[in-house]
């Protein structure tokens, strides 16, 4: 959308994502990403950490359940989303403002780790639903899509020819 502040943050989760449900049953996961810049000090010949940025983040609906089931404390993640400013009154009556990240995309960083991706079961709706992802069988074929039918040429080993598909 025009006029929104979209940013990408790379950092570590400070705790496991906290999954909650609104009164209407809508899932939401909240978590904090700590991003610490590092620079090399040539005079001291060592790496120095800068001041850490602690950014609160949230995801909604089925996405929230995927995040809560996949990411844990300490994981290095790459998150992209929109900054939201929220004003509120604290317990003492003081006016406060917080800036939070409404996450559009998030995943583990593969710089220092590996990941195994499993496609979540489809809920049939375009915008999500409230069903929980189901565990799927892992195929012997590493590039196949779990639970795919043989009608999909990309997921059936040996079902392709030598002809260029375009």
XYZ file of N, CA, C and O in Angstrom:
664
model
N 0.827 -1.182 0.000
C 0.000 0.000 0.000
C 0.871 1.245 0.000
O 1.938 1.261 0.596
N 0.374 2.259 -0.614
C 1.117 3.514 -0.687
C 1.164 4.185 0.680
O 0.189 4.182 1.420
N 2.309 4.723 0.995
C 2.441 5.474 2.233
C 2.752 4.649 3.461
O 2.939 5.214 4.536
N 2.811 3.339 3.342
C 3.131 2.518 4.511
C 4.639 2.325 4.599
O 5.332 2.302 3.587
N 5.131 2.185 5.809
C 6.553 1.978 6.024
C 6.828 0.486 6.098
O 6.490 -0.167 7.085
N 7.418 -0.051 5.040
C 7.734 -1.476 4.971
C 9.221 -1.633 5.268
O 10.055 -0.951 4.669
N 9.550 -2.520 6.203
C 10.953 -2.752 6.549
C 11.236 -4.246 6.611
O 10.319 -5.062 6.755
N 12.513 -4.566 6.516
C 12.986 -5.932 6.691
C 13.941 -5.925 7.874
O 14.836 -5.082 7.938
N 13.728 -6.854 8.796
C 14.547 -6.944 10.000
C 15.160 -8.336 10.074
O 14.464 -9.341 9.866
N 16.450 -8.394 10.367
C 17.137 -9.662 10.594
C 17.601 -9.639 12.040
O 18.254 -8.694 12.484
N 17.229 -10.671 12.792
C 17.615 -10.724 14.196
C 17.205 -12.041 14.823
O 16.792 -12.970 14.128
N 17.319 -12.100 16.140
C 17.001 -13.322 16.875
C 15.752 -13.135 17.713
O 15.530 -12.063 18.276
N 14.959 -14.203 17.828
C 13.776 -14.165 18.690
C 14.225 -14.189 20.138
O 15.061 -15.002 20.530
N 13.672 -13.298 20.946
C 14.059 -13.221 22.356
C 13.318 -14.245 23.214
O 13.715 -14.509 24.338
N 12.229 -14.796 22.693
C 11.429 -15.809 23.402
C 10.604 -16.555 22.352
O 10.522 -16.124 21.197
N 10.008 -17.658 22.750
C 9.098 -18.361 21.848
C 7.933 -17.441 21.507
O 7.476 -16.683 22.375
N 7.438 -17.488 20.263
C 6.245 -16.695 19.942
C 5.088 -17.088 20.856
O 4.886 -18.262 21.156
N 4.359 -16.089 21.329
C 3.238 -16.318 22.241
C 1.947 -16.331 21.427
O 1.543 -15.316 20.870
N 1.321 -17.505 21.343
C 0.090 -17.665 20.570
C -1.110 -17.470 21.485
O -1.217 -18.109 22.521
N -1.990 -16.554 21.082
C -3.232 -16.311 21.828
C -4.380 -16.271 20.848
O -4.178 -16.196 19.637
N -5.589 -16.266 21.401
C -6.791 -16.188 20.571
C -7.646 -15.030 21.073
O -7.816 -14.854 22.272
N -8.172 -14.238 20.133
C -9.053 -13.139 20.507
C -10.385 -13.716 20.980
O -10.633 -14.915 20.871
N -11.264 -12.863 21.471
C -12.583 -13.320 21.916
C -13.370 -13.941 20.773
O -14.213 -14.797 20.990
N -13.079 -13.540 19.546
C -13.744 -14.104 18.377
C -13.067 -15.375 17.868
O -13.473 -15.914 16.844
N -12.024 -15.827 18.560
C -11.329 -17.048 18.169
C -10.247 -16.841 17.119
O -9.733 -17.805 16.560
N -9.879 -15.597 16.854
C -8.867 -15.294 15.850
C -7.469 -15.461 16.461
O -7.150 -14.812 17.460
N -6.616 -16.319 15.877
C -5.274 -16.517 16.426
C -4.367 -15.316 16.162
O -4.410 -14.718 15.081
N -3.532 -14.986 17.136
C -2.517 -13.951 16.984
C -1.265 -14.415 17.739
O -1.353 -14.955 18.835
N -0.110 -14.256 17.106
C 1.160 -14.598 17.750
C 1.971 -13.317 17.893
O 2.102 -12.546 16.937
N 2.504 -13.094 19.090
C 3.339 -11.930 19.372
C 4.734 -12.414 19.769
O 4.875 -13.434 20.455
N 5.737 -11.663 19.346
C 7.117 -12.018 19.669
C 7.986 -10.786 19.508
O 7.554 -9.769 18.960
N 9.222 -10.884 20.005
C 10.178 -9.785 19.895
C 11.394 -10.260 19.118
O 11.920 -11.348 19.372
N 11.831 -9.422 18.180
C 13.044 -9.689 17.414
C 14.121 -8.729 17.902
O 13.896 -7.523 17.964
N 15.273 -9.278 18.282
C 16.416 -8.460 18.697
C 17.416 -8.414 17.550
O 17.916 -9.447 17.107
N 17.675 -7.220 17.058
C 18.611 -7.037 15.958
C 19.782 -6.197 16.453
O 19.596 -5.055 16.868
N 20.976 -6.790 16.427
C 22.165 -6.117 16.944
C 23.182 -5.921 15.828
O 23.668 -6.902 15.264
N 23.497 -4.672 15.491
C 24.510 -4.448 14.449
C 25.906 -4.793 14.960
O 26.208 -4.602 16.136
N 26.732 -5.337 14.070
C 28.120 -5.642 14.422
C 29.035 -4.942 13.430
O 28.786 -4.959 12.232
N 30.080 -4.335 13.956
C 31.062 -3.678 13.102
C 32.453 -4.152 13.502
O 32.688 -4.520 14.664
N 33.360 -4.127 12.534
C 34.728 -4.535 12.815
C 35.562 -3.311 13.146
O 35.656 -2.368 12.350
N 36.159 -3.305 14.325
C 37.032 -2.220 14.774
C 38.452 -2.572 14.336
O 39.091 -3.461 14.912
N 38.944 -1.868 13.316
C 40.269 -2.190 12.770
C 41.396 -1.896 13.760
O 42.405 -2.599 13.775
N 41.228 -0.874 14.579
C 42.283 -0.532 15.533
C 42.411 -1.598 16.613
O 43.509 -1.969 17.002
N 41.261 -2.093 17.107
C 41.298 -3.129 18.144
C 41.363 -4.531 17.524
O 41.578 -5.516 18.231
N 41.166 -4.611 16.200
C 41.198 -5.876 15.480
C 40.178 -6.883 16.037
O 40.493 -8.052 16.251
N 38.946 -6.381 16.287
C 37.899 -7.253 16.813
C 36.516 -6.738 16.416
O 36.349 -5.583 16.043
N 35.550 -7.615 16.507
C 34.157 -7.253 16.220
C 33.550 -6.611 17.453
O 33.769 -7.066 18.574
N 32.756 -5.560 17.228
C 32.086 -4.880 18.339
C 30.584 -4.850 18.048
O 30.161 -4.565 16.927
N 29.805 -5.148 19.091
C 28.348 -5.085 18.969
C 27.869 -3.667 19.210
O 28.337 -2.981 20.120
N 26.897 -3.244 18.399
C 26.273 -1.942 18.591
C 25.086 -2.089 19.536
O 24.902 -3.122 20.182
N 24.268 -1.062 19.605
C 23.078 -1.100 20.453
C 22.005 -1.951 19.792
O 21.705 -1.779 18.609
N 21.427 -2.851 20.558
C 20.398 -3.757 20.032
C 19.074 -3.022 19.843
O 18.717 -2.142 20.623
N 18.364 -3.385 18.786
C 17.007 -2.909 18.544
C 16.073 -4.059 18.902
O 16.214 -5.159 18.370
N 15.168 -3.825 19.837
C 14.172 -4.829 20.209
C 12.849 -4.394 19.600
O 12.302 -3.356 19.978
N 12.360 -5.157 18.650
C 11.159 -4.786 17.912
C 10.058 -5.808 18.170
O 10.227 -6.988 17.872
N 8.948 -5.337 18.747
C 7.779 -6.199 18.959
C 7.140 -6.459 17.613
O 7.077 -5.578 16.752
N 6.658 -7.681 17.416
C 6.055 -8.060 16.142
C 4.827 -8.923 16.388
O 4.693 -9.563 17.439
N 3.925 -8.931 15.404
C 2.732 -9.764 15.512
C 2.342 -10.313 14.151
O 2.626 -9.711 13.111
N 1.719 -11.482 14.178
C 1.141 -12.116 12.990
C -0.239 -12.625 13.364
O -0.507 -12.932 14.534
N -1.124 -12.728 12.384
C -2.513 -13.073 12.635
C -2.949 -14.305 11.848
O -2.319 -14.696 10.894
N -4.067 -14.852 12.283
C -4.788 -15.950 11.643
C -3.939 -17.211 11.568
O -3.195 -17.517 12.464
N -4.101 -17.952 10.502
C -3.393 -19.223 10.338
C -1.874 -18.998 10.334
O -1.110 -19.839 10.811
N -1.457 -17.849 9.816
C -0.050 -17.457 9.813
C 0.511 -17.481 11.240
O 1.631 -17.922 11.486
N -0.279 -17.022 12.205
C 0.145 -17.003 13.611
C 0.397 -18.418 14.121
O 1.373 -18.668 14.839
N -0.471 -19.339 13.751
C -0.290 -20.733 14.180
C 0.954 -21.346 13.546
O 1.684 -22.105 14.188
N 1.229 -21.004 12.288
C 2.435 -21.505 11.613
C 3.684 -20.977 12.301
O 4.634 -21.732 12.541
N 3.703 -19.685 12.633
C 4.860 -19.083 13.289
C 5.069 -19.707 14.671
O 6.186 -20.092 15.023
N 4.008 -19.827 15.442
C 4.124 -20.387 16.798
C 4.575 -21.844 16.766
O 5.288 -22.288 17.667
N 4.195 -22.571 15.740
C 4.581 -23.978 15.630
C 5.945 -24.201 15.007
O 6.475 -25.307 15.056
N 6.531 -23.156 14.415
C 7.776 -23.330 13.676
C 8.986 -22.628 14.281
O 10.102 -23.106 14.146
N 8.783 -21.476 14.909
C 9.904 -20.669 15.379
C 10.023 -20.735 16.896
O 9.020 -20.805 17.598
N 11.258 -20.710 17.385
C 11.502 -20.787 18.825
C 12.544 -19.751 19.248
O 13.246 -19.177 18.417
N 12.626 -19.566 20.547
C 13.565 -18.622 21.150
C 14.976 -18.841 20.612
O 15.445 -19.974 20.490
N 15.648 -17.737 20.284
C 17.035 -17.803 19.840
C 17.207 -17.956 18.340
O 18.300 -17.718 17.826
N 16.161 -18.363 17.628
C 16.281 -18.540 16.178
C 16.561 -17.204 15.501
O 15.979 -16.189 15.843
N 17.450 -17.251 14.535
C 17.716 -16.077 13.699
C 16.664 -16.070 12.607
O 16.476 -17.081 11.911
N 15.955 -14.954 12.457
C 14.869 -14.860 11.494
C 15.040 -13.638 10.595
O 15.760 -12.693 10.934
N 14.368 -13.702 9.461
C 14.252 -12.566 8.554
C 12.772 -12.254 8.486
O 11.973 -13.116 8.103
N 12.405 -11.052 8.881
C 10.993 -10.666 8.896
C 10.797 -9.394 8.079
O 11.601 -8.469 8.166
N 9.728 -9.388 7.304
C 9.378 -8.196 6.547
C 7.946 -7.830 6.889
O 7.082 -8.696 7.001
N 7.708 -6.557 7.079
C 6.362 -6.129 7.417
C 6.236 -4.630 7.454
O 7.115 -3.890 7.012
N 5.115 -4.192 8.020
C 4.773 -2.774 8.074
C 4.847 -2.278 9.507
O 4.354 -2.932 10.414
N 5.470 -1.127 9.680
C 5.541 -0.529 11.012
C 4.197 0.090 11.356
O 3.568 0.743 10.534
N 3.767 -0.148 12.592
C 2.520 0.421 13.099
C 2.830 1.170 14.383
O 3.535 0.666 15.256
N 2.298 2.358 14.495
C 2.441 3.152 15.717
C 1.136 3.068 16.483
O 0.064 3.225 15.913
N 1.258 2.791 17.784
C 0.075 2.640 18.629
C 0.244 3.516 19.861
O 1.292 3.495 20.496
N -0.786 4.280 20.179
C -0.762 5.106 21.389
C -1.724 4.515 22.416
O -2.783 4.001 22.059
N -1.331 4.571 23.678
C -2.154 4.032 24.761
C -1.819 4.734 26.061
O -0.843 5.479 26.146
N -2.629 4.479 27.068
C -2.406 5.049 28.391
C -1.945 3.936 29.326
O -2.575 2.876 29.391
N -0.830 4.168 30.041
C -0.347 3.142 30.972
C -1.145 3.189 32.276
O -2.060 3.998 32.444
N -0.778 2.319 33.218
C -1.516 2.198 34.489
C -1.492 3.479 35.312
O -2.405 3.741 36.081
N -0.431 4.252 35.166
C -0.313 5.511 35.908
C -1.019 6.664 35.200
O -0.999 7.789 35.674
N -1.605 6.409 34.036
C -2.310 7.448 33.299
C -1.453 8.238 32.329
O -1.918 9.200 31.729
N -0.201 7.829 32.165
C 0.696 8.509 31.225
C 0.411 8.042 29.801
O 0.153 6.862 29.555
N 0.500 8.975 28.864
C 0.305 8.638 27.459
C 1.591 8.013 26.913
O 2.677 8.553 27.093
N 1.478 6.849 26.291
C 2.634 6.125 25.747
C 2.420 5.852 24.264
O 1.285 5.778 23.800
N 3.517 5.669 23.564
C 3.469 5.318 22.143
C 4.421 4.158 21.913
O 5.542 4.146 22.441
N 3.985 3.175 21.159
C 4.861 2.058 20.809
C 4.840 1.865 19.300
O 3.854 2.185 18.631
N 5.939 1.366 18.794
C 6.038 1.046 17.372
C 6.221 -0.458 17.274
O 7.091 -1.035 17.928
N 5.375 -1.091 16.482
C 5.388 -2.546 16.336
C 5.452 -2.908 14.871
O 5.082 -2.114 14.002
N 5.903 -4.128 14.597
C 5.992 -4.637 13.240
C 4.834 -5.588 12.993
O 4.692 -6.587 13.691
N 4.001 -5.268 12.032
C 2.943 -6.184 11.605
C 3.542 -7.007 10.466
O 3.727 -6.513 9.354
N 3.893 -8.249 10.762
C 4.685 -9.083 9.866
C 3.858 -9.574 8.679
O 2.760 -10.099 8.852
N 4.419 -9.401 7.488
C 3.829 -9.945 6.267
C 4.493 -11.268 5.888
O 3.842 -12.173 5.383
N 5.789 -11.366 6.106
C 6.562 -12.568 5.790
C 7.625 -12.762 6.854
O 8.238 -11.798 7.313
N 7.865 -14.029 7.239
C 8.929 -14.325 8.202
C 9.423 -15.746 7.956
O 8.662 -16.616 7.532
N 10.694 -15.942 8.193
C 11.263 -17.270 8.061
C 12.604 -17.335 8.750
O 13.185 -16.304 9.109
N 13.106 -18.541 8.936
C 14.415 -18.690 9.570
C 15.523 -18.237 8.623
O 15.432 -18.419 7.412
N 16.550 -17.630 9.174
C 17.723 -17.272 8.389
C 18.552 -18.536 8.201
O 18.758 -19.298 9.147
N 19.034 -18.751 7.003
C 19.833 -19.951 6.721
C 21.328 -19.646 6.700
O 22.119 -20.465 6.265
N 21.707 -18.496 7.227
C 23.123 -18.147 7.286
C 23.892 -19.105 8.198
O 25.003 -19.531 7.880
N 23.334 -19.432 9.349
C 24.032 -20.280 10.318
C 23.236 -21.541 10.666
O 23.541 -22.211 11.650
N 22.195 -21.842 9.900
C 21.347 -22.988 10.214
C 20.768 -23.572 8.934
O 20.878 -22.997 7.861
N 20.132 -24.729 9.067
C 19.388 -25.327 7.964
C 17.937 -25.434 8.394
O 17.625 -25.354 9.581
N 17.042 -25.611 7.434
C 15.623 -25.716 7.753
C 14.986 -26.781 6.869
O 15.416 -26.995 5.737
N 13.975 -27.436 7.380
C 13.176 -28.388 6.621
C 11.777 -27.809 6.511
O 11.115 -27.625 7.526
N 11.341 -27.514 5.310
C 10.044 -26.872 5.103
C 8.988 -27.926 4.818
O 9.198 -28.831 4.023
N 7.849 -27.803 5.486
C 6.707 -28.675 5.258
C 5.510 -27.808 4.945
O 5.179 -26.914 5.720
N 4.890 -28.050 3.809
C 3.715 -27.261 3.433
C 2.571 -27.595 4.377
O 2.289 -28.758 4.645
N 1.901 -26.554 4.879
C 0.761 -26.739 5.772
C -0.436 -27.210 4.962
O -0.578 -26.882 3.783
N -1.294 -27.977 5.594
C -2.507 -28.463 4.931
C -3.384 -27.282 4.556
O -3.534 -26.344 5.322
N -3.954 -27.328 3.383
C -4.814 -26.251 2.909
C -6.132 -26.272 3.662
O -6.691 -27.328 3.934
N -6.633 -25.066 3.977
C -7.923 -24.975 4.663
C -9.045 -24.747 3.678
O -10.197 -24.645 4.073
N -8.711 -24.618 2.400
C -9.728 -24.438 1.386
C -10.107 -23.001 1.141
O -10.686 -22.683 0.134
N -9.785 -22.108 2.056
C -10.134 -20.694 1.888
C -8.941 -19.907 1.402
O -7.808 -20.258 1.667
N -9.201 -18.836 0.692
C -8.113 -18.015 0.179
C -7.480 -17.180 1.277
O -6.292 -16.922 1.259
N -8.259 -16.740 2.241
C -7.739 -15.856 3.275
C -7.412 -16.561 4.566
O -7.127 -15.943 5.561
N -7.460 -17.858 4.568
C -7.177 -18.592 5.802
C -8.454 -19.057 6.438
O -9.534 -18.839 5.964
N -8.374 -19.729 7.457
C -9.485 -20.243 8.224
C -8.977 -20.387 9.619
O -8.017 -19.753 9.992
N -9.580 -21.254 10.357
C -9.085 -21.420 11.705
C -8.732 -22.858 12.003
O -8.651 -23.249 13.152
N -8.521 -23.656 10.977
C -8.132 -25.038 11.230
C -6.639 -25.100 11.481
O -5.874 -24.267 11.037
N -6.220 -26.093 12.179
C -4.818 -26.250 12.518
C -4.094 -27.003 11.401
O -4.651 -27.886 10.787
N -2.800 -26.661 11.155
C -2.034 -27.401 10.159
C -1.876 -28.854 10.607
O -1.781 -29.134 11.799
N -1.855 -29.751 9.638
C -1.715 -31.165 9.947
C -0.341 -31.641 9.518
O 0.235 -31.146 8.563
N 0.192 -32.633 10.236
C 1.454 -33.227 9.853
C 1.249 -33.979 8.548
O 0.218 -34.589 8.329
N 2.227 -33.938 7.680
C 2.113 -34.614 6.402
C 3.242 -35.603 6.245
O 4.295 -35.470 6.843
N 3.007 -36.592 5.391
C 4.009 -37.598 5.114
C 5.156 -36.973 4.334
O 4.939 -36.174 3.441
N 6.382 -37.336 4.671
C 7.535 -36.845 3.951
C 7.883 -37.864 2.888
O 8.045 -39.046 3.175
N 7.997 -37.423 1.660
C 8.279 -38.293 0.533
C 9.761 -38.613 0.467
O 10.598 -37.882 0.985
N 10.095 -39.720 -0.219
C 11.497 -40.031 -0.461
C 12.099 -39.078 -1.479
O 13.292 -38.892 -1.541
N 11.247 -38.480 -2.306
C 11.685 -37.518 -3.307
C 11.840 -36.154 -2.643
O 10.864 -35.575 -2.181
N 13.059 -35.596 -2.549
C 13.256 -34.357 -1.800
C 12.567 -33.138 -2.393
O 12.312 -32.183 -1.700
N 12.228 -33.139 -3.680
C 11.621 -31.968 -4.301
C 10.121 -32.102 -4.454
O 9.472 -31.239 -5.004
N 9.545 -33.189 -3.966
C 8.103 -33.358 -4.119
C 7.353 -32.552 -3.075
O 7.879 -32.213 -2.023
N 6.102 -32.245 -3.389
C 5.234 -31.523 -2.472
C 4.488 -32.552 -1.638
O 3.848 -33.440 -2.191
N 4.543 -32.472 -0.297
C 3.842 -33.449 0.544
C 2.352 -33.486 0.221
O 1.716 -32.456 0.068
N 1.830 -34.689 0.103
C 0.398 -34.864 -0.114
C -0.059 -34.504 -1.513
O -1.237 -34.364 -1.770
N 0.882 -34.372 -2.469
C 0.484 -33.977 -3.815
C -0.011 -35.176 -4.600
O 0.328 -36.316 -4.328
N -0.831 -34.903 -5.593
C -1.361 -35.975 -6.427
C -0.434 -36.202 -7.605
O 0.404 -35.387 -7.931
N -0.630 -37.313 -8.310
C 0.232 -37.635 -9.431
C -0.053 -36.748 -10.634
O 0.663 -36.774 -11.605
N -1.130 -35.950 -10.591
C -1.440 -35.047 -11.687
C -0.446 -33.896 -11.769
O -0.349 -33.228 -12.784
N 0.295 -33.666 -10.715
C 1.274 -32.595 -10.690
C 2.606 -33.123 -11.198
O 3.282 -33.896 -10.525
N 3.007 -32.690 -12.394
C 4.229 -33.198 -13.010
C 5.473 -32.864 -12.205
O 6.458 -33.586 -12.249
N 5.444 -31.779 -11.456
C 6.606 -31.383 -10.676
C 6.815 -32.277 -9.467
O 7.908 -32.358 -8.941
N 5.769 -32.928 -8.985
C 5.921 -33.729 -7.769
C 6.043 -35.222 -8.051
O 6.211 -36.002 -7.141
N 5.971 -35.630 -9.310
C 6.066 -37.044 -9.645
C 7.425 -37.320 -10.264
O 7.703 -36.863 -11.369
N 8.294 -38.086 -9.550
C 9.621 -38.369 -10.094
C 9.514 -39.116 -11.424
O 8.698 -40.023 -11.574
N 10.307 -38.703 -12.389
C 10.364 -39.400 -13.662
C 9.219 -39.101 -14.604
O 9.099 -39.742 -15.639
N 8.334 -38.165 -14.281
C 7.182 -37.891 -15.136
C 7.455 -36.789 -16.138
O 6.544 -36.283 -16.758
N 8.691 -36.417 -16.296
C 9.014 -35.321 -17.190
C 9.881 -35.838 -18.333
O 10.538 -36.855 -18.227
N 9.869 -35.112 -19.415
C 10.688 -35.487 -20.565
C 11.884 -34.571 -20.673
O 12.140 -33.737 -19.809
N 12.613 -34.719 -21.778
C 13.789 -33.888 -21.999
C 13.457 -32.600 -22.713
O 14.324 -31.770 -22.944
N 12.189 -32.417 -23.105
C 11.785 -31.217 -23.810
C 11.741 -30.028 -22.862
O 11.349 -30.146 -21.712
N 12.138 -28.874 -23.381
C 12.060 -27.647 -22.603
C 10.596 -27.287 -22.404
O 9.827 -27.314 -23.365
N 10.147 -26.994 -21.165
C 8.727 -26.767 -20.909
C 8.217 -25.422 -21.403
O 7.066 -25.085 -21.209
N 9.052 -24.617 -22.053
C 8.594 -23.310 -22.530
C 9.075 -23.050 -23.926
O 9.865 -23.707 -24.489
